[in-house]
Short mmCIF file of C-alpha atoms in Angstrom, two decimals:
data_model
loop_
_atom_site.label_atom_id
_atom_site.label_comp_id
_atom_site.label_asym_id
_atom_site.label_seq_id
_atom_site.Cartn_x
_atom_site.Cartn_y
_atom_site.Cartn_z
CA MET A 22 6.21 19.70 -11.69
CA ILE A 23 9.83 18.87 -12.71
CA SER A 24 12.72 19.72 -10.81
CA ALA A 25 13.63 22.68 -13.37
CA ASP A 26 10.26 24.49 -12.33
CA ILE A 27 10.97 24.01 -8.95
CA ALA A 28 14.34 25.30 -8.97
CA ALA A 29 12.92 28.34 -11.18
CA ALA A 30 10.33 28.83 -8.35
CA LEU A 31 13.00 28.66 -5.87
CA GLU A 32 15.53 31.01 -7.87
CA GLN A 33 12.68 33.69 -8.36
CA GLN A 34 11.88 33.74 -4.62
CA PHE A 35 15.58 33.19 -3.27
CA SER A 36 17.77 34.37 -6.13
CA ASP A 37 20.33 35.78 -3.75
CA ARG A 38 20.31 32.75 -1.36
CA ILE A 39 20.78 29.87 -3.94
CA ARG A 40 24.51 28.58 -3.48
CA SER A 41 24.71 25.93 -6.08
CA LYS A 42 22.51 23.46 -8.02
CA ASN A 43 22.50 20.28 -10.34
CA LEU A 44 19.48 19.85 -11.94
CA THR A 45 20.97 16.85 -14.14
CA ALA A 46 21.85 14.67 -11.49
CA LEU A 47 20.04 11.48 -10.79
CA ASP A 48 18.56 13.16 -7.64
CA PRO A 49 18.40 16.94 -8.73
CA TRP A 50 19.45 19.19 -5.71
CA VAL A 51 19.90 22.84 -4.70
CA VAL A 52 21.88 24.33 -1.77
CA VAL A 53 20.76 27.08 0.35
CA ALA A 54 22.82 28.43 3.53
CA PRO A 55 21.72 26.67 6.86
CA ALA A 56 20.43 30.00 7.86
CA ASP A 57 18.03 30.13 5.05
CA LEU A 58 16.65 26.40 5.20
CA LEU A 59 13.60 27.42 7.20
CA ASP A 60 12.51 29.79 4.97
CA VAL A 61 13.16 27.93 1.91
CA CYS A 62 11.19 24.97 3.31
CA ARG A 63 8.20 27.17 4.41
CA PHE A 64 8.08 28.61 0.86
CA LEU A 65 8.23 24.90 -0.59
CA LYS A 66 5.48 23.59 1.67
CA GLU A 67 3.26 27.05 1.48
CA ASP A 68 3.38 27.87 -2.27
CA PRO A 69 0.13 26.56 -4.05
CA ARG A 70 2.20 25.77 -7.06
CA LEU A 71 4.54 23.41 -5.09
CA GLN A 72 2.72 21.81 -2.50
CA PHE A 73 5.71 19.92 -1.00
CA ASP A 74 3.97 18.22 2.22
CA LEU A 75 6.73 15.53 2.78
CA LEU A 76 9.99 15.89 4.12
CA ASN A 77 12.44 13.04 3.49
CA CYS A 78 16.00 13.35 5.06
#
């Protein structure tokens, strides 16, 4: 899965919570409000299409 697919899944699930994104950066990123971070991380981990099982800060 490429970054555009991940961003699309996030936008589908959290369309009103995505504050900004840059998918063309060397390390693509998406910004959400701090209050939404737990919900977004839980979605990334639990959605079977994504299977995020590692957090690197």
